[in-house]
Structures are given as C-alpha cells and as structure tokens.
XYZ file of N, CA, C and O in Angstrom:
832
model
N 33.388 -59.220 -4.817
C 32.656 -60.470 -4.596
C 31.681 -60.523 -3.339
O 31.872 -59.769 -2.329
N 30.721 -61.500 -3.351
C 29.622 -61.759 -2.357
C 30.414 -62.749 -1.297
O 30.441 -63.872 -1.810
N 30.932 -62.518 -0.167
C 31.697 -63.345 0.561
C 30.690 -64.221 1.315
O 29.562 -63.961 1.214
N 31.248 -65.333 1.863
C 30.485 -66.288 2.717
C 29.726 -65.592 3.797
O 29.046 -65.712 4.349
N 30.841 -64.646 4.371
C 30.088 -63.955 5.753
C 29.174 -63.098 5.219
O 27.826 -63.156 6.214
N 28.977 -62.451 4.103
C 27.911 -61.800 3.778
C 26.755 -62.599 3.481
O 25.480 -62.074 3.823
N 26.864 -63.568 2.886
C 25.742 -64.598 2.582
C 25.264 -65.071 3.845
O 23.882 -65.103 3.993
N 25.942 -65.314 4.715
C 25.525 -65.534 6.065
C 24.637 -64.706 6.801
O 23.575 -64.726 7.360
N 25.190 -63.252 6.522
C 24.177 -62.258 7.015
C 22.816 -62.333 6.453
O 22.096 -61.639 7.097
N 22.870 -62.191 5.265
C 21.506 -62.248 4.413
C 20.573 -63.427 4.945
O 19.440 -63.211 5.055
N 21.110 -64.472 4.994
C 20.376 -65.763 5.531
C 20.002 -65.630 7.041
O 18.747 -65.571 7.183
N 20.901 -65.048 7.553
C 20.168 -64.852 8.970
C 18.981 -63.685 9.086
O 18.255 -63.991 9.655
N 19.513 -62.703 8.242
C 18.396 -61.659 8.137
C 17.170 -62.210 7.765
O 15.956 -61.664 8.205
N 17.310 -62.997 6.822
C 15.848 -63.412 6.248
C 15.113 -64.309 7.017
O 13.947 -64.283 7.254
N 15.890 -65.116 8.131
C 15.248 -66.162 8.960
C 14.543 -65.066 10.005
O 13.586 -65.532 10.433
N 15.346 -64.127 10.581
C 14.895 -63.348 11.510
C 13.537 -62.454 10.896
O 12.704 -62.354 11.865
N 13.594 -62.247 9.712
C 12.497 -61.461 9.332
C 11.057 -62.350 9.345
O 10.159 -61.492 9.714
N 10.956 -63.446 9.215
C 9.785 -64.293 9.220
C 8.556 -63.688 8.295
O 7.608 -63.796 8.777
N 8.892 -62.997 7.288
C 7.671 -62.693 6.316
C 7.858 -63.267 5.089
O 8.281 -64.491 5.143
N 6.773 -62.716 4.290
C 6.557 -63.416 3.027
C 7.437 -63.238 2.107
O 8.522 -62.549 2.169
N 7.164 -63.989 0.952
C 8.188 -64.064 -0.314
C 8.595 -62.682 -0.986
O 7.623 -61.874 -0.839
N 9.499 -62.493 -1.519
C 10.019 -61.527 -2.182
C 9.719 -61.433 -3.584
O 9.822 -62.453 -4.332
N 9.425 -60.246 -4.047
C 9.188 -59.850 -5.426
C 10.038 -58.738 -5.715
O 10.108 -57.813 -5.312
N 10.971 -58.994 -6.709
C 12.024 -58.070 -7.066
C 12.812 -58.039 -8.413
O 12.282 -59.222 -9.126
N 13.291 -57.237 -8.828
C 14.126 -57.426 -10.189
C 15.521 -56.757 -9.987
O 15.879 -56.356 -8.675
N 16.532 -56.921 -11.031
C 17.534 -56.451 -10.680
C 18.030 -54.998 -11.031
O 17.549 -54.505 -11.885
N 18.970 -54.488 -10.073
C 19.212 -53.036 -9.811
C 20.529 -52.872 -10.609
O 21.476 -53.371 -10.429
N 20.756 -51.664 -11.057
C 21.948 -51.014 -11.622
C 22.789 -50.867 -10.242
O 23.891 -50.831 -10.416
N 22.080 -50.508 -8.988
C 22.983 -50.361 -7.943
C 23.664 -51.381 -7.353
O 24.730 -51.360 -7.019
N 22.897 -52.715 -7.425
C 23.602 -53.961 -7.089
C 23.803 -54.906 -8.274
O 23.010 -55.859 -8.427
N 24.664 -54.735 -9.392
C 24.419 -55.490 -10.406
C 24.596 -57.039 -10.457
O 24.114 -57.504 -11.366
N 25.226 -57.502 -9.507
C 25.795 -58.967 -9.676
C 24.890 -59.920 -8.475
O 24.953 -60.965 -8.644
N 24.669 -59.192 -7.400
C 24.354 -60.004 -6.262
C 23.097 -59.835 -5.722
O 22.570 -60.790 -5.019
N 22.663 -58.708 -5.790
C 21.362 -58.403 -4.989
C 20.057 -58.817 -5.944
O 19.849 -58.146 -6.938
N 19.254 -59.814 -5.703
C 18.227 -60.072 -6.315
C 16.810 -60.161 -5.569
O 15.868 -60.430 -6.027
N 16.955 -59.664 -4.370
C 15.878 -59.266 -3.434
C 16.020 -57.825 -2.872
O 17.093 -57.474 -2.510
N 14.868 -57.366 -2.312
C 14.846 -56.132 -1.416
C 15.333 -56.538 -0.047
O 15.267 -57.572 0.155
N 15.738 -55.477 0.763
C 16.065 -55.909 2.156
C 15.050 -56.484 2.663
O 13.755 -56.225 2.613
N 15.496 -57.426 3.683
C 14.337 -58.198 4.095
C 14.027 -57.921 5.592
O 12.820 -58.434 6.151
N 14.879 -56.839 6.174
C 14.598 -56.576 7.572
C 15.221 -55.207 7.779
O 15.897 -54.814 6.888
N 14.935 -54.480 8.890
C 15.744 -53.432 9.361
C 17.138 -53.565 9.109
O 17.814 -52.816 9.147
N 17.533 -54.757 9.719
C 19.107 -55.143 9.675
C 19.768 -54.834 8.206
O 20.656 -54.094 8.255
N 19.100 -55.184 7.319
C 19.677 -55.135 5.934
C 19.651 -53.731 5.618
O 20.679 -53.181 5.057
N 18.644 -52.990 6.106
C 18.550 -51.386 5.276
C 19.758 -50.798 6.260
O 20.529 -49.791 5.990
N 19.803 -50.947 7.713
C 20.852 -50.419 8.454
C 22.254 -50.598 8.208
O 23.007 -49.865 8.832
N 22.407 -51.844 7.665
C 23.764 -52.209 7.272
C 23.989 -52.794 6.002
O 23.917 -53.690 5.405
N 24.118 -51.412 4.982
C 24.266 -51.630 3.669
C 25.263 -52.470 3.184
O 25.700 -52.724 2.047
N 26.361 -52.625 3.957
C 27.683 -53.340 3.696
C 27.188 -54.824 2.948
O 28.186 -55.400 2.242
N 26.307 -55.311 3.805
C 25.888 -56.766 3.098
C 25.796 -56.888 1.668
O 26.114 -57.884 1.025
N 25.281 -55.800 0.995
C 25.008 -55.907 -0.490
C 26.383 -55.303 -1.091
O 26.338 -55.121 -2.416
N 27.698 -55.067 -0.308
C 28.919 -54.635 -1.184
C 28.698 -53.461 -2.119
O 29.057 -53.559 -3.212
N 27.867 -52.477 -1.590
C 27.389 -51.370 -2.406
C 28.572 -50.594 -2.842
O 29.648 -50.398 -2.198
N 28.460 -50.174 -4.306
C 29.686 -49.615 -4.751
C 30.013 -48.004 -4.077
O 28.736 -47.457 -3.805
N 30.993 -47.511 -3.989
C 31.037 -46.233 -3.401
C 30.636 -44.969 -4.557
O 31.018 -45.142 -5.438
N 30.225 -44.214 -3.986
C 29.814 -42.786 -4.886
C 30.921 -41.938 -4.970
O 31.781 -42.013 -3.992
N 31.280 -41.435 -6.082
C 32.358 -40.730 -6.547
C 32.529 -39.629 -5.619
O 31.415 -39.055 -5.494
N 33.506 -39.169 -5.136
C 33.585 -38.109 -4.037
C 33.505 -36.874 -4.517
O 33.836 -36.608 -5.841
N 32.802 -35.970 -3.777
C 32.675 -34.432 -4.277
C 33.280 -33.798 -2.907
O 33.602 -34.230 -1.922
N 32.934 -32.351 -3.148
C 33.283 -31.680 -1.910
C 32.164 -31.502 -0.812
O 32.563 -30.870 0.255
N 31.252 -31.930 -0.940
C 30.352 -31.947 -0.172
C 29.719 -33.349 0.417
O 29.503 -34.223 -0.593
N 29.445 -33.511 1.617
C 29.026 -34.809 2.157
C 27.566 -34.552 2.967
O 27.428 -33.461 3.486
N 27.153 -35.682 3.234
C 25.681 -35.909 3.751
C 26.105 -35.902 5.205
O 27.247 -36.208 5.617
N 25.013 -35.910 6.397
C 25.294 -36.153 7.601
C 25.949 -37.541 8.134
O 26.708 -37.728 9.018
N 26.077 -38.599 7.354
C 26.677 -40.018 7.473
C 27.896 -40.009 6.467
O 28.190 -41.028 6.410
N 28.402 -39.163 6.007
C 29.381 -38.967 5.067
C 29.159 -39.400 3.688
O 30.146 -39.441 2.896
N 28.222 -39.546 3.270
C 27.750 -39.865 2.056
C 27.800 -38.623 0.948
O 27.851 -37.542 1.305
N 28.690 -39.048 -0.298
C 28.824 -37.948 -0.976
C 27.642 -37.470 -1.740
O 26.790 -38.084 -2.119
N 27.531 -35.992 -2.048
C 26.634 -35.418 -2.647
C 26.491 -35.828 -4.173
O 27.560 -35.651 -4.618
N 25.365 -36.032 -4.761
C 25.148 -36.077 -6.166
C 24.101 -35.350 -6.606
O 23.389 -34.947 -5.846
N 24.016 -35.026 -7.884
C 22.896 -34.388 -8.461
C 21.612 -35.083 -8.493
O 20.610 -34.445 -8.190
N 21.514 -36.449 -8.440
C 20.519 -37.174 -8.301
C 19.738 -36.941 -6.608
O 18.597 -36.667 -6.681
N 20.753 -36.781 -5.641
C 20.420 -36.717 -4.325
C 19.698 -35.108 -4.186
O 18.729 -35.057 -3.713
N 20.619 -34.174 -4.929
C 20.091 -32.983 -4.790
C 18.495 -32.642 -5.343
O 17.682 -32.009 -4.935
N 18.497 -33.480 -6.562
C 17.132 -33.354 -7.368
C 16.226 -33.827 -6.435
O 14.791 -33.271 -6.245
N 16.489 -35.078 -5.923
C 15.274 -35.645 -5.158
C 14.874 -34.938 -3.748
O 13.741 -34.843 -3.343
N 15.980 -34.180 -3.229
C 15.800 -33.614 -2.016
C 14.854 -32.386 -2.362
O 14.023 -31.947 -1.671
N 15.202 -31.804 -3.286
C 14.368 -30.419 -3.573
C 12.900 -30.797 -3.880
O 12.070 -30.317 -3.559
N 12.569 -31.958 -4.791
C 11.376 -32.454 -4.912
C 10.595 -32.659 -3.555
O 9.173 -32.430 -3.578
N 11.204 -33.363 -2.784
C 10.520 -33.722 -1.681
C 10.365 -32.287 -0.633
O 9.020 -32.394 -0.208
N 11.192 -31.604 -0.381
C 10.912 -30.400 -0.099
C 9.878 -29.450 -0.409
O 8.908 -28.979 0.172
N 10.031 -29.763 -1.670
C 8.874 -28.648 -2.509
C 7.300 -29.118 -2.405
O 6.622 -28.257 -2.643
N 7.372 -30.471 -2.109
C 5.915 -31.052 -2.322
C 5.596 -31.477 -0.705
O 4.619 -31.981 -0.715
N 6.409 -30.942 0.241
C 6.109 -31.388 1.538
C 6.157 -32.735 2.006
O 5.123 -33.197 2.874
N 6.837 -33.551 1.497
C 6.995 -34.840 1.867
C 8.482 -35.177 2.943
O 9.331 -34.919 2.582
N 8.041 -35.272 4.084
C 8.858 -35.411 5.159
C 9.821 -36.658 4.968
O 9.223 -37.597 4.512
N 10.867 -36.904 5.446
C 11.759 -37.855 5.218
C 12.632 -38.025 6.274
O 13.133 -37.056 6.877
N 13.530 -38.855 6.141
C 14.568 -39.350 6.903
C 15.909 -39.838 6.201
O 15.366 -40.842 5.384
N 17.155 -39.552 6.381
C 18.039 -40.104 5.831
C 18.700 -41.403 6.564
O 19.155 -41.254 7.644
N 18.634 -42.537 6.040
C 19.212 -43.839 6.396
C 20.618 -43.837 6.838
O 21.185 -43.736 5.742
N 21.395 -43.971 8.027
C 22.713 -44.283 8.045
C 23.250 -45.263 6.931
O 22.397 -46.271 6.966
N 24.290 -45.086 6.626
C 25.104 -45.887 5.580
C 25.863 -45.242 4.531
O 26.099 -44.194 4.925
N 26.771 -46.295 3.780
C 27.536 -45.659 2.921
C 27.189 -45.131 1.581
O 27.753 -44.457 0.669
N 25.705 -45.392 1.353
C 25.148 -44.648 0.037
C 23.838 -44.288 0.760
O 23.331 -44.244 1.746
N 23.222 -43.271 -0.103
C 22.070 -42.355 0.192
C 20.820 -43.395 0.139
O 20.103 -43.685 -0.940
N 20.067 -43.509 1.381
C 18.668 -44.341 1.536
C 17.961 -43.140 2.111
O 18.145 -42.776 3.274
N 16.864 -42.734 1.397
C 15.967 -41.949 2.138
C 14.522 -42.515 2.361
O 13.917 -43.049 1.470
N 14.237 -42.540 3.397
C 12.774 -43.292 3.905
C 11.796 -42.061 4.074
O 12.101 -41.236 4.736
N 10.624 -42.127 3.358
C 9.702 -41.352 3.427
C 9.031 -41.541 4.678
O 8.666 -42.561 4.971
N 8.770 -40.342 5.435
C 7.988 -40.556 6.462
C 6.307 -40.657 6.328
O 5.528 -41.149 6.801
N 6.006 -40.181 5.158
C 4.448 -40.108 4.777
C 4.071 -41.641 4.170
O 5.074 -42.084 3.453
N 3.190 -42.219 4.727
C 2.902 -43.566 4.335
C 1.777 -43.664 3.283
O 0.814 -42.745 3.118
N 1.750 -44.706 2.487
C 0.577 -44.961 1.710
C -0.465 -45.877 2.341
O 0.000 -46.998 2.853
N -1.685 -45.497 2.575
C -2.512 -46.252 3.241
C -3.641 -47.107 2.671
O -3.855 -46.569 1.298
N -4.241 -47.867 3.314
C -5.382 -48.645 2.588
C -6.406 -48.985 3.591
O -6.277 -48.894 4.884
N -7.641 -49.413 3.054
C -8.893 -49.768 3.820
C -8.557 -51.249 4.570
O -7.718 -52.028 3.648
N -9.417 -51.651 5.275
C -9.425 -53.144 5.778
C -9.390 -54.057 4.877
O -10.457 -54.031 4.135
N -8.522 -54.977 4.787
C -8.737 -56.210 3.751
C -8.349 -55.753 2.353
O -8.477 -56.727 1.441
N -7.865 -54.485 1.971
C -7.904 -54.016 0.641
C -6.387 -53.740 0.189
O -5.614 -53.406 1.022
N -6.159 -54.098 -1.153
C -4.847 -53.733 -1.364
C -4.959 -52.497 -2.606
O -3.872 -52.198 -3.280
N -6.117 -51.666 -2.536
C -6.202 -50.630 -3.145
C -5.831 -49.355 -2.508
O -6.409 -49.069 -1.473
N -5.017 -48.661 -3.130
C -4.620 -47.415 -2.343
C -5.640 -46.512 -2.133
O -6.581 -46.254 -2.690
N -5.631 -45.975 -0.843
C -6.775 -45.137 -0.267
C -6.687 -43.949 -1.098
O -5.799 -43.474 -1.309
N -7.588 -43.215 -1.050
C -7.915 -42.002 -1.870
C -7.190 -40.703 -1.120
O -6.298 -40.021 -1.786
N -6.819 -41.042 0.149
C -6.094 -39.984 0.871
C -4.416 -40.102 0.356
O -3.689 -39.142 0.719
N -4.174 -40.960 -0.132
C -2.620 -41.463 -0.596
C -2.417 -41.447 -2.102
O -1.471 -41.352 -2.519
N -3.555 -41.456 -2.836
C -3.365 -41.463 -4.382
C -2.896 -40.653 -5.123
O -2.031 -40.689 -5.739
N -3.328 -39.389 -4.566
C -2.655 -38.157 -5.638
C -1.152 -38.016 -5.278
O -0.580 -37.780 -6.049
N -0.623 -38.066 -3.959
C 0.652 -37.724 -3.819
C 1.364 -39.022 -4.355
O 2.541 -38.834 -4.834
N 1.001 -40.180 -4.336
C 1.613 -41.333 -4.752
C 1.709 -41.121 -6.392
O 3.001 -41.233 -6.968
N 0.682 -40.619 -7.032
C 0.967 -40.496 -8.495
C 1.776 -39.307 -8.868
O 2.628 -39.566 -9.852
N 1.745 -38.276 -8.355
C 2.872 -37.188 -8.373
C 4.308 -37.484 -8.259
O 5.123 -37.333 -8.925
N 4.509 -38.479 -7.159
C 5.935 -39.028 -6.878
C 6.255 -40.023 -8.000
O 7.548 -40.035 -8.542
N 5.407 -40.825 -8.572
C 5.790 -41.781 -9.535
C 5.877 -41.019 -10.493
O 6.962 -41.413 -11.327
N 5.373 -39.882 -11.014
C 5.768 -39.151 -12.343
C 7.132 -38.448 -11.996
O 7.656 -38.458 -13.142
N 7.280 -38.056 -10.768
C 8.942 -37.516 -10.678
C 9.897 -38.524 -10.987
O 10.717 -38.192 -11.675
N 9.534 -39.775 -10.611
C 10.542 -40.696 -10.431
C 10.833 -41.409 -11.768
O 11.904 -41.824 -12.176
N 9.689 -41.267 -12.659
C 9.711 -41.820 -14.037
C 10.944 -41.006 -14.838
O 11.308 -41.522 -15.805
N 11.107 -39.963 -14.244
C 12.276 -39.059 -15.069
C 13.524 -38.911 -14.304
O 14.505 -38.334 -14.840
N 13.717 -40.025 -13.290
C 14.813 -40.183 -12.589
C 15.526 -41.532 -12.904
O 15.078 -42.559 -12.654
N 16.855 -41.479 -13.357
C 17.447 -42.741 -13.883
C 18.516 -43.099 -12.575
O 18.692 -44.519 -12.974
N 18.713 -42.520 -11.734
C 19.383 -42.829 -10.633
C 18.791 -43.246 -9.254
O 19.404 -43.107 -8.292
N 17.746 -43.398 -9.139
C 16.974 -43.602 -8.127
C 16.063 -45.107 -7.956
O 15.078 -45.160 -8.548
N 16.533 -45.947 -7.004
C 15.804 -47.239 -6.829
C 14.700 -46.953 -5.979
O 14.871 -46.091 -5.025
N 13.713 -47.769 -5.895
C 12.526 -47.676 -4.873
C 12.304 -48.948 -4.132
O 12.432 -49.985 -4.754
N 12.507 -49.097 -2.773
C 11.957 -50.380 -2.196
C 10.699 -50.092 -1.672
O 10.427 -48.981 -0.686
N 9.740 -50.889 -1.632
C 8.528 -50.936 -1.417
C 7.934 -51.893 -0.343
O 8.247 -52.869 -0.629
N 7.922 -51.557 0.917
C 7.620 -52.534 2.050
C 6.052 -52.407 2.312
O 5.457 -51.392 2.771
N 5.338 -53.506 2.193
C 3.717 -53.495 2.437
C 3.594 -53.974 3.766
O 4.538 -54.857 4.425
N 2.659 -53.561 4.664
C 2.284 -53.899 5.958
C 0.822 -54.225 6.235
O -0.052 -53.301 5.560
N 0.308 -54.802 7.082
C -1.057 -55.005 7.618
C -1.189 -54.727 8.984
O -0.246 -54.473 9.783
N -2.520 -54.442 9.413
C -2.894 -54.717 10.834
C -2.907 -55.995 11.145
O -2.678 -56.864 10.236
N -3.584 -56.357 12.471
C -3.505 -57.810 12.777
C -5.066 -58.536 12.605
O -5.076 -59.479 13.127
N -5.676 -57.798 11.692
C -7.119 -58.277 11.322
C -6.864 -59.454 10.425
O -6.055 -59.543 9.818
N -7.458 -60.623 10.729
C -7.366 -62.027 10.044
C -6.276 -62.824 10.501
O -5.553 -62.587 11.358
N -5.872 -63.747 9.677
C -4.707 -64.815 10.061
C -3.451 -64.089 9.560
O -3.546 -63.301 8.722
N -2.389 -64.790 10.025
C -1.161 -64.282 9.495
C -0.744 -64.756 8.317
O -0.205 -63.875 7.422
N -1.319 -65.879 7.740
C -1.179 -65.945 6.310
C -1.811 -65.281 5.225
O -1.257 -64.777 4.187
N -3.051 -64.945 5.716
C -3.787 -63.627 4.890
C -3.144 -62.535 4.865
O -3.058 -61.928 3.630
N -2.477 -62.296 6.014
C -1.960 -60.750 6.247
C -0.564 -60.833 5.482
O -0.258 -59.944 4.867
N 0.207 -62.000 5.474
C 1.412 -62.054 4.544
C 1.097 -61.647 3.028
O 1.629 -61.033 2.328
N -0.109 -62.625 2.524
C -0.266 -62.517 1.216
C -0.807 -60.752 0.999
O -0.643 -60.405 -0.131
N -1.534 -60.538 1.648
C -2.223 -59.044 1.778
C -1.225 -57.851 1.658
O -0.910 -56.928 0.837
N -0.157 -58.213 2.481
C 1.152 -57.074 2.426
C 1.691 -57.309 1.136
O 2.225 -56.194 0.569
N 1.909 -58.421 0.585
C 2.516 -58.567 -0.857
C 1.718 -57.777 -1.745
O 2.356 -57.217 -2.645
N 0.435 -58.179 -1.608
C -0.429 -57.196 -2.760
C -0.398 -55.898 -2.548
O -0.545 -55.292 -3.630
N -0.351 -55.293 -1.486
C -0.282 -54.019 -1.292
C 0.989 -53.326 -1.917
O 1.079 -52.474 -2.502
N 2.044 -53.911 -1.640
C 3.338 -53.660 -1.963
C 3.425 -53.875 -3.774
O 3.903 -52.767 -4.416
N 2.856 -54.676 -4.216
C 2.509 -54.862 -5.771
C 1.783 -53.897 -6.136
O 2.116 -53.270 -7.358
N 0.502 -53.519 -5.606
C -0.317 -52.366 -5.918
C 0.567 -51.057 -6.222
O 0.272 -50.442 -7.120
N 1.139 -50.832 -5.299
C 2.219 -49.466 -5.388
C 3.254 -49.663 -6.509
O 3.350 -48.717 -7.338
N 3.903 -50.855 -6.536
C 4.625 -51.180 -7.885
C 3.938 -50.906 -8.912
O 4.464 -50.315 -9.822
N 2.904 -51.281 -9.371
C 2.059 -51.195 -10.446
C 1.763 -49.750 -10.688
O 1.937 -49.181 -11.719
N 1.407 -49.165 -9.762
C 1.365 -47.586 -9.704
C 2.474 -47.000 -10.455
O 2.405 -46.058 -11.507
N 3.777 -47.361 -9.908
C 4.884 -46.496 -10.088
C 5.049 -47.127 -11.837
O 5.413 -46.114 -12.539
N 4.803 -48.314 -11.968
C 5.283 -48.944 -13.390
C 4.170 -48.162 -14.514
O 4.397 -47.661 -15.681
N 3.019 -47.808 -14.110
C 1.962 -47.104 -15.020
C 2.521 -45.864 -15.250
O 1.966 -45.279 -16.382
N 3.351 -45.098 -14.557
C 3.755 -43.826 -14.503
C 5.222 -43.955 -15.222
O 5.960 -42.662 -15.555
N 5.626 -45.122 -15.735
C 6.681 -45.105 -16.638
C 7.995 -45.244 -15.784
O 9.274 -44.945 -16.189
N 7.899 -45.611 -14.338
C 8.978 -45.659 -13.417
C 9.709 -47.309 -13.890
O 9.015 -48.322 -14.045
N 10.984 -47.216 -14.339
C 11.479 -48.446 -14.951
C 11.371 -49.714 -13.998
O 11.439 -49.626 -12.641
N 10.763 -50.724 -14.323
C 10.631 -52.371 -13.605
C 11.767 -52.417 -12.604
O 11.880 -52.670 -11.639
N 13.128 -52.346 -13.411
C 14.347 -52.761 -12.785
C 14.762 -52.007 -11.700
O 15.671 -52.232 -11.039
N 14.220 -50.861 -11.544
C 14.653 -50.084 -10.388
C 13.630 -50.039 -9.059
O 13.842 -49.443 -8.281
N 12.795 -51.166 -9.302
C 11.557 -51.329 -8.146
C 11.762 -52.522 -7.585
O 11.891 -53.617 -8.258
N 11.581 -52.601 -6.134
C 11.887 -53.728 -5.407
C 10.467 -53.899 -4.334
O 10.127 -52.766 -3.861
N 9.780 -55.124 -4.284
C 8.790 -55.127 -3.267
C 9.106 -56.184 -2.128
O 9.705 -56.962 -2.327
N 8.436 -55.852 -0.952
C 8.574 -56.609 0.012
C 7.218 -56.600 0.981
O 6.873 -55.801 1.306
N 6.715 -57.869 1.498
C 5.466 -57.867 2.366
C 6.049 -58.531 3.671
O 6.585 -59.343 3.635
N 5.890 -57.476 4.659
C 6.040 -57.943 5.945
C 4.916 -58.155 6.743
O 4.915 -58.571 7.851
N 3.613 -58.603 6.277
C 2.511 -59.037 7.034
C 2.231 -58.087 7.949
O 2.388 -56.850 8.050
N 1.865 -58.506 9.212
C 1.454 -57.693 10.292
C 2.739 -57.906 11.403
O 2.370 -57.293 12.534
N 3.926 -58.274 10.927
C 5.146 -58.330 11.808
C 5.593 -57.081 12.206
O 6.344 -57.292 13.404
N 5.493 -56.080 11.619
C 6.071 -54.710 11.863
C 5.290 -53.554 11.975
O 5.152 -52.659 11.150
N 4.132 -53.622 13.053
C 3.174 -52.584 13.250
C 4.168 -51.118 13.657
O 5.054 -51.246 14.416
N 3.665 -50.313 13.040
C 4.001 -48.828 13.531
C 3.314 -48.271 14.587
O 3.973 -47.432 15.399
N 1.892 -48.718 14.747
C 1.061 -48.358 15.794
C 0.464 -49.292 16.634
O 0.720 -50.486 16.207
N -0.132 -49.211 17.755
C -0.913 -50.150 18.367
C -1.887 -50.792 17.538
O -2.905 -50.133 16.699
N -2.288 -52.131 17.516
C -3.337 -52.730 16.946
C -4.537 -52.754 17.836
O -5.663 -53.580 17.526
N -4.581 -52.192 18.953
C -5.800 -52.210 20.116
C -6.814 -51.188 19.773
O -7.660 -51.172 20.524
N -6.599 -50.226 18.950
C -7.531 -49.427 18.458
C -7.828 -49.205 16.830
O -6.775 -49.630 16.226
N -8.909 -48.639 16.575
C -9.297 -48.427 15.201
C -8.234 -47.514 14.589
O -7.759 -47.911 13.425
N -8.014 -46.491 15.274
C -6.838 -45.483 14.708
C -5.618 -46.297 14.454
O -4.867 -46.261 13.408
N -5.005 -46.919 15.559
C -3.652 -47.836 15.296
C -3.894 -48.884 14.208
O -2.834 -48.822 13.346
N -4.919 -49.421 13.885
C -5.147 -50.365 12.853
C -4.931 -49.612 11.484
O -4.395 -50.366 10.645
N -5.548 -48.494 11.316
C -5.603 -47.814 10.281
C -4.100 -47.486 9.798
O -3.612 -47.352 8.687
N -3.369 -46.962 11.085
C -1.917 -46.583 10.797
C -1.086 -47.647 10.421
O -0.140 -47.290 9.420
N -1.408 -49.006 10.851
C -0.704 -50.174 10.303
C -1.033 -50.743 8.999
O 0.018 -51.500 8.367
N -1.952 -50.164 8.306
C -2.419 -50.470 7.108
C -1.762 -49.798 5.842
O -2.107 -48.856 5.442
N -0.342 -50.018 5.733
C 0.482 -48.914 4.951
C 1.182 -49.788 4.139
O 1.464 -51.067 4.097
N 2.069 -49.011 3.116
C 3.222 -49.117 2.348
C 4.035 -48.140 2.931
O 4.054 -47.032 2.866
N 5.386 -48.421 3.007
C 6.540 -47.693 3.213
C 7.451 -47.450 2.083
O 7.809 -48.424 1.303
N 7.930 -46.416 1.715
C 8.844 -46.204 0.626
C 10.206 -45.783 1.151
O 10.184 -44.981 1.699
N 11.264 -46.415 0.454
C 12.463 -46.186 0.830
C 13.199 -45.722 -0.625
O 12.864 -46.598 -1.699
N 13.701 -44.675 -1.022
C 14.408 -44.305 -2.120
C 15.883 -44.286 -1.971
O 16.515 -43.722 -0.992
N 16.493 -45.006 -3.025
C 18.112 -45.272 -2.779
C 18.688 -44.477 -4.142
O 18.276 -44.864 -5.328
N 19.451 -43.455 -3.805
C 20.226 -42.853 -4.831
C 21.439 -43.794 -5.397
O 22.251 -43.786 -4.616
N 20.996 -44.177 -6.578
C 22.146 -45.022 -6.921
C 23.332 -44.289 -7.545
O 24.390 -45.033 -7.942
N 23.052 -43.116 -8.198
C 24.325 -42.658 -8.733
C 24.285 -41.001 -8.485
O 23.127 -40.437 -8.068
C-alpha cells in the first residue's frame, strides 16, 4: 500500500523541486501508485517512496545489493559495447544513469546533431527490451525567464520521448520531467557552461 508517510515524502519532494509539470504514463514497475517520474534527486536516491517490488533473488548481486537479472546484463553489455558511460544509482532496484547527455542549441528543443545518432541507436536497442523503463529529465541554461525555461525543459524532454516512441519504445515505459534552469550541471557564466546545461539526462530503470 502507498502509506501516508510515503505520500508526505512525495509531496515534500515535489514542493522542494520547484519545477514544471510532469508528463508521464503508467509503468509495469510501479503498477498501482506511481503516476509521475521522480521529481527530484531525493526521489531517485530514495526509491522506497515508490514501494518498489523486490527483484527475484539470484546468486549474483550488484554493488548496492540489487539482484542480477538478464535485462540488467543485456543493458550493461549494450552500454559497454557502445561506449556509453554510466553510473549505478543506489537503491533496492537497478537504476542506471547515463553520463552522456543529450544536448540542444540555445532556445531549441531539437536534439543537436552531436547527440542525435547515439540517441537513435539507444532508442533502437530499447525498443527490443520489455523490462527497462526510461526517465527523461530536461534542463536549460539560465538564458531567458524562469517560466520560459520551465516550458523549454519540458519540450526538450518531450522531444527525446518522441524520438524513443518513433523507434517503437513503448509509451508506457517512458516518463518525462522538466527541471528548467534549476539543476545546472556547469556554470552559467560561460558559453561552454551554458552549452553543458542545455541537456536531457536519461535514467534507465531495470524493471525485471
């Protein structure tokens, strides 16, 4: 059951996030209560709020105690073979955050050419996987107003979502979230830093 304590955690996280609205669909990973993607780093680092089901145990475990599954093995092989660096997020189930970001030009929600090819390849791979959810987080630099950047980050996340859908990744396995300019990865004081912040980040959740 989704307890009052868990509901309070979700509400607090959403208020702290201070970001724009969520676009999401229902996932097999969280069948009854999760209707939105994680709203903040708090949600991602504390997956217990979603009352995630335990993965069936095997003889092999990950560094945080997660149990090895074939979906995890297949995903890991794909990322390594294609040179996509990643980190495993601590938690009761497997969340892999890609270190490679999807980038955009100033004021644009169109994926930059430097990111388009590997995103298409990843989308093609994910289309054949039934046990992997995708959380898409859109970000902007601080050019323009907060309201404009909130909407732009949503559009960037949606642009990546549509790329995945066009490659037959199931809609119900994709979540989007726009963070606006609120979570910069680099300084906004230089052109390089601004380019770094115009990004979408992907977290892949192994559901089975």
